[in-house]
CSV table of C-alpha atoms and ligand atoms in Angstrom, one decimal:
chain,number,residue,atom,x,y,z
B,1224,UNK,CA,15.8,-13.3,77.5
B,1225,UNK,CA,16.0,-9.5,77.7
B,1226,UNK,CA,17.7,-8.7,80.9
B,1227,UNK,CA,14.7,-6.7,81.6
B,1228,UNK,CA,15.2,-6.8,85.5
B,1229,UNK,CA,18.9,-6.8,85.7
B,1230,UNK,CA,19.9,-5.4,89.1
B,1231,UNK,CA,16.5,-5.3,90.5
B,1232,UNK,CA,15.1,-6.7,93.7
B,1233,UNK,CA,11.8,-8.0,94.7
B,1234,UNK,CA,9.5,-9.7,96.9
B,1235,UNK,CA,7.3,-12.6,95.5
B,1236,UNK,CA,4.2,-13.8,97.3
B,1237,UNK,CA,2.2,-17.0,96.6
B,1238,UNK,CA,4.3,-19.7,94.8
B,1239,UNK,CA,2.7,-22.8,96.1
B,1240,UNK,CA,3.8,-25.4,93.3
B,1241,UNK,CA,5.0,-25.2,89.8
B,1242,UNK,CA,1.4,-24.3,88.5
B,1243,UNK,CA,1.1,-21.3,90.8
B,1244,UNK,CA,1.4,-18.0,88.6
B,1245,UNK,CA,3.8,-16.6,91.3
B,1246,UNK,CA,6.1,-19.8,90.4
B,1247,UNK,CA,6.2,-18.9,86.8
B,1248,UNK,CA,6.6,-15.2,87.7
B,1249,UNK,CA,9.6,-16.3,90.0
B,1250,UNK,CA,11.2,-18.3,87.0
B,1251,UNK,CA,10.9,-15.5,84.5
B,1252,UNK,CA,12.1,-12.7,87.0
B,1253,UNK,CA,15.2,-14.9,87.5
B,1254,UNK,CA,15.8,-15.2,83.9
B,1255,UNK,CA,15.5,-11.6,83.4
B,1256,UNK,CA,18.3,-11.0,86.0
B,1257,UNK,CA,16.3,-10.1,89.1
B,1258,UNK,CA,17.2,-11.0,92.7
B,1259,UNK,CA,14.1,-11.7,95.1
B,1260,UNK,CA,13.0,-13.2,98.1
B,1261,UNK,CA,10.1,-15.7,98.1
B,1262,UNK,CA,7.4,-15.8,100.6
B,1263,UNK,CA,4.3,-17.8,101.4
B,1264,UNK,CA,2.1,-18.7,104.4
B,1265,UNK,CA,3.9,-20.9,106.9
B,1266,UNK,CA,1.4,-23.8,106.3
B,1267,UNK,CA,2.0,-23.5,102.7
B,1268,UNK,CA,5.8,-24.3,103.0
B,1269,UNK,CA,4.9,-27.6,104.3
B,1270,UNK,CA,2.5,-28.5,101.2
B,1271,UNK,CA,4.4,-27.0,98.3
B,1272,UNK,CA,7.8,-27.3,96.7
B,1273,UNK,CA,8.9,-23.8,97.4
B,1274,UNK,CA,12.3,-25.1,98.2
B,1275,UNK,CA,13.0,-26.4,94.8
B,1276,UNK,CA,12.1,-23.1,93.4
B,1277,UNK,CA,14.4,-21.3,95.8
B,1278,UNK,CA,17.1,-23.5,95.0
B,1279,UNK,CA,16.6,-23.2,91.1
B,1280,UNK,CA,16.3,-19.3,91.5
B,1281,UNK,CA,19.1,-18.8,94.1
B,1282,UNK,CA,16.4,-17.3,96.3
B,1283,UNK,CA,15.7,-17.2,100.2
B,1284,UNK,CA,12.3,-17.9,101.7
B,1285,UNK,CA,10.9,-16.0,104.5
B,1286,UNK,CA,7.5,-17.4,105.8
B,1287,UNK,CA,4.8,-14.7,106.3
B,1288,UNK,CA,1.1,-15.1,106.8
B,1289,UNK,CA,0.2,-11.9,104.6
B,1290,UNK,CA,-2.6,-11.1,107.1
B,1291,UNK,CA,-0.2,-10.6,110.0
B,1292,UNK,CA,1.5,-7.2,110.2
B,1293,UNK,CA,4.2,-8.6,112.5
B,1294,UNK,CA,5.1,-11.1,109.8
B,1295,UNK,CA,5.0,-8.6,107.2
B,1296,UNK,CA,7.2,-6.3,109.0
B,1297,UNK,CA,9.8,-9.1,109.6
B,1298,UNK,CA,9.6,-10.1,105.9
B,1299,UNK,CA,10.1,-6.6,104.6
B,1300,UNK,CA,12.9,-5.7,107.1
B,1301,UNK,CA,14.7,-9.2,106.6
B,1302,UNK,CA,14.3,-8.8,102.7
B,1303,UNK,CA,16.2,-5.6,102.6
B,1304,UNK,CA,18.9,-7.2,104.6
B,1305,UNK,CA,19.3,-10.2,102.5
B,1306,UNK,CA,19.0,-8.2,99.1
B,1307,UNK,CA,21.1,-5.3,100.5
B,1308,UNK,CA,18.8,-2.6,99.7
B,1309,UNK,CA,15.4,-1.2,99.0
B,1310,UNK,CA,13.0,-3.2,96.9
B,1311,UNK,CA,12.0,-2.7,93.2
B,1312,UNK,CA,9.2,-5.0,92.7
B,1313,UNK,CA,6.5,-6.9,94.6
B,1314,UNK,CA,4.0,-9.6,93.4
B,1315,UNK,CA,0.8,-10.1,95.6
B,1316,UNK,CA,-0.4,-13.5,94.2
B,1317,UNK,CA,-2.7,-14.7,97.1
B,1318,UNK,CA,-6.2,-15.7,97.2
B,1319,UNK,CA,-8.4,-18.0,99.4
B,1320,UNK,CA,-12.3,-18.2,100.3
B,1321,UNK,CA,-13.2,-20.1,103.2
B,1322,UNK,CA,-16.9,-20.1,102.0
B,1323,UNK,CA,-15.6,-21.8,98.7
B,1324,UNK,CA,-13.6,-24.3,100.6
B,1325,UNK,CA,-16.3,-25.4,102.9
B,1326,UNK,CA,-18.8,-25.4,100.1
B,1327,UNK,CA,-21.0,-22.4,101.5
B,1328,UNK,CA,-23.2,-20.8,98.8
B,1329,UNK,CA,-23.2,-17.2,98.2
B,1330,UNK,CA,-26.6,-16.8,99.3
B,1331,UNK,CA,-25.8,-18.5,102.6
B,1332,UNK,CA,-22.3,-17.1,103.6
B,1333,UNK,CA,-20.8,-17.8,106.9
B,1334,UNK,CA,-19.5,-14.3,107.8
B,1335,UNK,CA,-16.6,-15.5,109.9
B,1336,UNK,CA,-15.5,-17.2,106.6
B,1337,UNK,CA,-16.2,-14.3,104.5
B,1338,UNK,CA,-14.0,-11.9,106.9
B,1339,UNK,CA,-11.1,-14.4,106.7
B,1340,UNK,CA,-11.4,-14.7,103.0
B,1341,UNK,CA,-11.5,-10.9,102.5
B,1342,UNK,CA,-8.5,-10.6,105.0
B,1343,UNK,CA,-6.4,-13.0,103.2
B,1344,UNK,CA,-7.3,-12.1,99.6
B,1345,UNK,CA,-7.9,-8.4,99.6
B,1346,UNK,CA,-6.8,-6.5,102.9
B,1347,UNK,CA,-3.4,-8.3,103.0
B,1348,UNK,CA,-2.6,-6.1,100.0
B,1349,UNK,CA,-3.3,-3.2,101.9
B,1350,UNK,CA,-1.2,-4.3,104.6
B,1351,UNK,CA,1.7,-5.4,102.3
B,1352,UNK,CA,1.8,-1.9,101.0
B,1353,UNK,CA,1.3,-0.3,104.3
B,1354,UNK,CA,4.4,-1.9,105.5
B,1355,UNK,CA,6.4,-1.1,102.4
B,1356,UNK,CA,5.2,2.5,102.4
B,1357,UNK,CA,5.9,3.3,105.9
B,1358,UNK,CA,9.3,1.7,106.0
B,1359,UNK,CA,10.1,3.5,102.8
B,1360,UNK,CA,11.1,0.0,101.5
B,1361,UNK,CA,10.5,0.8,97.8
B,1362,UNK,CA,13.0,2.4,95.3
B,1363,UNK,CA,11.6,5.2,93.2
B,1364,UNK,CA,10.1,3.9,89.9
B,1365,UNK,CA,9.3,0.7,91.8
B,1366,UNK,CA,6.4,-1.5,90.7
B,1367,UNK,CA,3.7,-3.5,92.9
B,1368,UNK,CA,1.2,-5.9,91.0
B,1369,UNK,CA,-1.5,-8.0,92.5
B,1370,UNK,CA,-3.5,-10.6,90.6
B,1371,UNK,CA,-7.1,-10.4,90.3
B,1372,UNK,CA,-10.1,-11.6,88.3
B,1373,UNK,CA,-12.9,-10.1,86.1
B,1374,UNK,CA,-15.6,-11.5,88.6
B,1375,UNK,CA,-14.9,-8.0,90.2
B,1376,UNK,CA,-16.8,-6.5,87.4
B,1377,UNK,CA,-19.2,-9.2,86.1
B,1378,UNK,CA,-21.2,-11.9,87.6
B,1379,UNK,CA,-19.7,-15.5,87.4
B,1380,UNK,CA,-22.0,-17.2,90.0
B,1381,UNK,CA,-19.6,-19.8,91.3
B,1382,UNK,CA,-16.8,-17.4,92.1
B,1383,UNK,CA,-18.8,-16.7,95.3
B,1384,UNK,CA,-17.3,-14.2,97.7
B,1385,UNK,CA,-14.0,-14.0,95.8
B,1386,UNK,CA,-15.8,-11.6,93.4
B,1387,UNK,CA,-16.3,-9.2,96.3
B,1388,UNK,CA,-12.8,-9.6,97.4
B,1389,UNK,CA,-11.3,-9.0,94.1
B,1390,UNK,CA,-13.4,-5.9,93.7
B,1391,UNK,CA,-12.0,-4.6,97.1
B,1392,UNK,CA,-8.5,-5.7,96.1
B,1393,UNK,CA,-8.7,-3.6,92.7
B,1394,UNK,CA,-10.0,-0.6,94.8
B,1395,UNK,CA,-7.2,-0.9,97.2
B,1396,UNK,CA,-4.7,-0.7,94.2
B,1397,UNK,CA,-6.1,2.6,93.2
B,1398,UNK,CA,-6.4,4.0,96.5
B,1399,UNK,CA,-2.9,3.1,97.8
B,1400,UNK,CA,-1.4,3.6,94.4
B,1401,UNK,CA,-2.3,7.3,94.6
B,1402,UNK,CA,-0.1,7.8,97.7
B,1403,UNK,CA,2.6,5.6,96.6
B,1404,UNK,CA,2.7,7.3,93.3
B,1405,UNK,CA,2.6,10.8,94.7
B,1406,UNK,CA,5.1,10.2,97.7
B,1407,UNK,CA,7.5,7.6,96.3
B,1408,UNK,CA,7.0,7.3,92.5
B,1409,UNK,CA,6.0,3.7,92.9
B,1410,UNK,CA,3.3,2.3,90.5
B,1411,UNK,CA,0.5,0.1,91.7
B,1412,UNK,CA,-1.6,-2.2,89.3
B,1413,UNK,CA,-3.6,-5.3,89.1
B,1414,UNK,CA,-3.6,-8.0,86.4
B,1415,UNK,CA,-7.0,-9.4,85.7
B,1416,UNK,CA,-5.9,-13.0,84.4
B,1417,UNK,CA,-7.7,-15.6,82.5
B,1418,UNK,CA,-8.9,-18.7,84.4
B,1419,UNK,CA,-5.9,-20.7,85.0
B,1420,UNK,CA,-5.3,-24.2,86.2
B,1421,UNK,CA,-3.8,-23.7,89.5
B,1422,UNK,CA,-4.8,-24.9,93.2
B,1423,UNK,CA,-6.7,-21.7,93.7
B,1424,UNK,CA,-8.2,-21.9,90.2
B,1425,UNK,CA,-9.3,-25.4,90.4
B,1426,UNK,CA,-11.0,-24.7,93.7
B,1427,UNK,CA,-13.7,-22.7,91.9
B,1428,UNK,CA,-16.8,-25.0,91.2
B,1429,UNK,CA,-17.4,-25.8,87.7
B,1430,UNK,CA,-13.9,-24.7,86.9
B,1431,UNK,CA,-13.4,-27.0,83.9
B,1432,UNK,CA,-16.7,-25.6,82.1
B,1433,UNK,CA,-15.6,-22.1,82.9
B,1434,UNK,CA,-12.2,-22.5,81.6
B,1435,UNK,CA,-13.1,-24.0,78.2
B,1436,UNK,CA,-16.0,-21.4,77.9
B,1437,UNK,CA,-13.3,-18.6,78.3
B,1438,UNK,CA,-11.2,-20.3,75.9
B,1439,UNK,CA,-13.9,-20.3,73.2
B,1440,UNK,CA,-15.0,-16.8,73.8
B,1441,UNK,CA,-11.4,-15.2,73.6
B,1442,UNK,CA,-10.2,-14.3,70.4
B,1443,UNK,CA,-6.6,-15.3,71.5
B,1444,UNK,CA,-7.7,-17.9,73.6
B,1445,UNK,CA,-7.0,-18.1,77.5
B,1446,UNK,CA,-3.8,-16.3,78.7
B,1447,UNK,CA,-1.3,-19.3,80.5
B,1448,UNK,CA,0.2,-18.9,83.8
B,1449,UNK,CA,3.5,-18.4,81.9
B,1450,UNK,CA,2.0,-15.6,79.7
B,1451,UNK,CA,0.8,-14.0,82.8
B,1452,UNK,CA,4.4,-14.1,84.1
B,1453,UNK,CA,5.7,-12.5,81.1
B,1454,UNK,CA,3.2,-9.7,81.3
B,1455,UNK,CA,3.9,-9.2,85.0
B,1456,UNK,CA,7.6,-9.0,84.1
B,1457,UNK,CA,7.0,-6.0,81.7
B,1458,UNK,CA,5.0,-4.3,84.7
B,1459,UNK,CA,8.2,-4.7,86.8
B,1460,UNK,CA,10.6,-3.5,84.2
B,1461,UNK,CA,11.5,0.1,83.3
B,1462,UNK,CA,9.4,-0.1,80.0
B,1463,UNK,CA,6.1,0.7,81.9
B,1464,UNK,CA,7.2,3.4,84.3
B,1465,UNK,CA,4.0,5.6,83.9
B,1466,UNK,CA,1.5,2.8,84.0
B,1467,UNK,CA,-0.3,2.9,87.4
B,1468,UNK,CA,-3.8,2.7,89.2
B,1469,UNK,CA,-4.8,0.3,86.4
B,1470,UNK,CA,-6.7,-2.9,86.3
B,1471,UNK,CA,-5.1,-4.5,83.4
B,1472,UNK,CA,-7.0,-7.3,81.6
B,1473,UNK,CA,-4.8,-10.2,80.6
B,1474,UNK,CA,-7.2,-12.5,79.2
B,1475,UNK,CA,-6.9,-13.0,75.3
B,1476,UNK,CA,-9.7,-10.5,74.7
B,1477,UNK,CA,-12.3,-12.1,76.8
B,1478,UNK,CA,-13.4,-9.0,78.8
B,1479,UNK,CA,-14.5,-7.0,75.6
B,1480,UNK,CA,-16.4,-10.1,74.1
B,1481,UNK,CA,-20.2,-10.1,73.5
B,1482,UNK,CA,-20.2,-13.6,71.9
B,1483,UNK,CA,-17.8,-15.5,69.5
B,1484,UNK,CA,-18.6,-17.5,66.5
B,1485,UNK,CA,-17.6,-20.9,68.3
B,1486,UNK,CA,-20.0,-20.2,71.3
B,1487,UNK,CA,-22.9,-19.1,68.9
B,1488,UNK,CA,-22.5,-22.3,67.1
B,1489,UNK,CA,-23.5,-24.1,70.1
B,1490,UNK,CA,-26.8,-22.4,70.3
B,1491,UNK,CA,-27.9,-22.3,66.5
B,1492,UNK,CA,-30.3,-24.9,65.8
B,1493,UNK,CA,-30.0,-27.1,62.6
Q,1467,NAI,P1,-2.3,-20.7,94.0
Q,1467,NAI,O1,-3.0,-21.6,94.7
Q,1467,NAI,O2,-1.0,-21.5,93.4
Q,1467,NAI,O3,-1.8,-19.6,94.8
Q,1467,NAI,C1,-2.4,-18.9,95.8
Q,1467,NAI,C2,-1.5,-18.6,97.0
Q,1467,NAI,O4,-1.9,-17.8,97.9
Q,1467,NAI,C3,-0.8,-19.9,97.5
Q,1467,NAI,O5,0.5,-19.9,97.4
Q,1467,NAI,C4,-1.3,-19.8,98.8
Q,1467,NAI,O6,-0.3,-20.5,99.9
Q,1467,NAI,C5,-1.3,-18.3,99.2
Q,1467,NAI,N1,-1.8,-17.8,100.4
Q,1467,NAI,C6,-3.0,-18.3,100.8
Q,1467,NAI,N2,-3.2,-17.6,102.1
Q,1467,NAI,C7,-2.3,-17.1,102.5
Q,1467,NAI,C8,-1.8,-16.1,103.4
Q,1467,NAI,N3,-2.7,-16.1,104.6
Q,1467,NAI,N4,-0.7,-15.6,103.5
Q,1467,NAI,C9,0.1,-15.7,102.5
Q,1467,NAI,N5,-0.2,-16.4,101.4
Q,1467,NAI,C10,-1.3,-17.0,101.4
Q,1467,NAI,O7,-3.3,-20.2,92.8
Q,1467,NAI,P2,-3.0,-19.1,91.7
Q,1467,NAI,O8,-4.0,-19.3,90.7
Q,1467,NAI,O9,-1.6,-19.0,91.3
Q,1467,NAI,O10,-3.3,-17.7,92.5
Q,1467,NAI,C11,-2.6,-16.5,92.5
Q,1467,NAI,C12,-3.5,-15.3,92.2
Q,1467,NAI,O11,-3.9,-15.3,91.1
Q,1467,NAI,C13,-4.6,-15.4,93.3
Q,1467,NAI,O12,-4.9,-13.9,93.8
Q,1467,NAI,C14,-5.8,-15.6,92.5
Q,1467,NAI,O13,-7.1,-15.1,92.9
Q,1467,NAI,C15,-5.4,-15.0,91.1
Q,1467,NAI,N6,-6.1,-15.4,89.8
Q,1467,NAI,C16,-6.1,-16.7,89.7
Q,1467,NAI,C17,-6.8,-17.2,88.5
Q,1467,NAI,C18,-7.1,-18.8,88.3
Q,1467,NAI,O14,-7.8,-19.0,87.5
Q,1467,NAI,N7,-6.0,-19.4,88.7
Q,1467,NAI,C19,-7.6,-16.3,87.6
Q,1467,NAI,C20,-7.3,-14.7,88.1
Q,1467,NAI,C21,-6.5,-14.4,89.1
């Protein structure tokens, strides 16, 4: 451990269970000396083991539906009280598609579901930053990170409307990141992570095929949730102060591959 986040205060959204990427980020942030508040949707509190994570990391939990401005205002105010000052880092690790959950095909979307999923997965990031910005809740040289997936740029048919949500999310990072950088010297980035076996990940149809294909295509193999947490910590640390408005691929090299030998082997006829 390197004490990379010593004295830093944060808010971590999205730790549902021990597989969650946010869970690993919380564990690593704790190891690196940070103090933080954990938050998740009220319904997720009942399902997951977030209380165990809070006990382990000495954190408090404040429930918040990330689509509710009232909940977010309360979250940010209470977090500053608990942590005794402004915030240095925020992780947005939230995704959900109602069309995926209900098995609606992309070509036959239910638009109430589309709107709900877009609000939860993308607009919530705007809402979180709106509250942080207008309450002047971030310290200078603070860092805000959201998690995304490469279906924002390329076609992965079963990713459904989450592809569109991720494209929107990445755009918000740039658009809001400009104002946050200009006015408060805060950086905003997205990390585009490999397929990872979590509750959200495994909700994608054909996930097993998807994850093993990515593994075979990537020269370094898929990035794990823990490796994603390590990368996130680096973006929260003072070692990356001038990195902003970026979509950063954390995928073992997958995004720049055309084809790999091990994938080709499957198509070469003897
Ligand atoms: P996860 O299922 O553990 O986390 C998703 C979280 O979103 C849960 O904690 C859930 O309670 C929370 N959430 C849902 N609705 C919410 C709401 N209204 N308000 C507040 N929180 C809400 O899964 P995972 O994989 O850790 O997901 C974290 C992020 O990483 C998501 O943005 C996901 O799209 C992204 N990601 C995941 C990949 C994967 O293959 N697992 C790949 C690339 C990105």
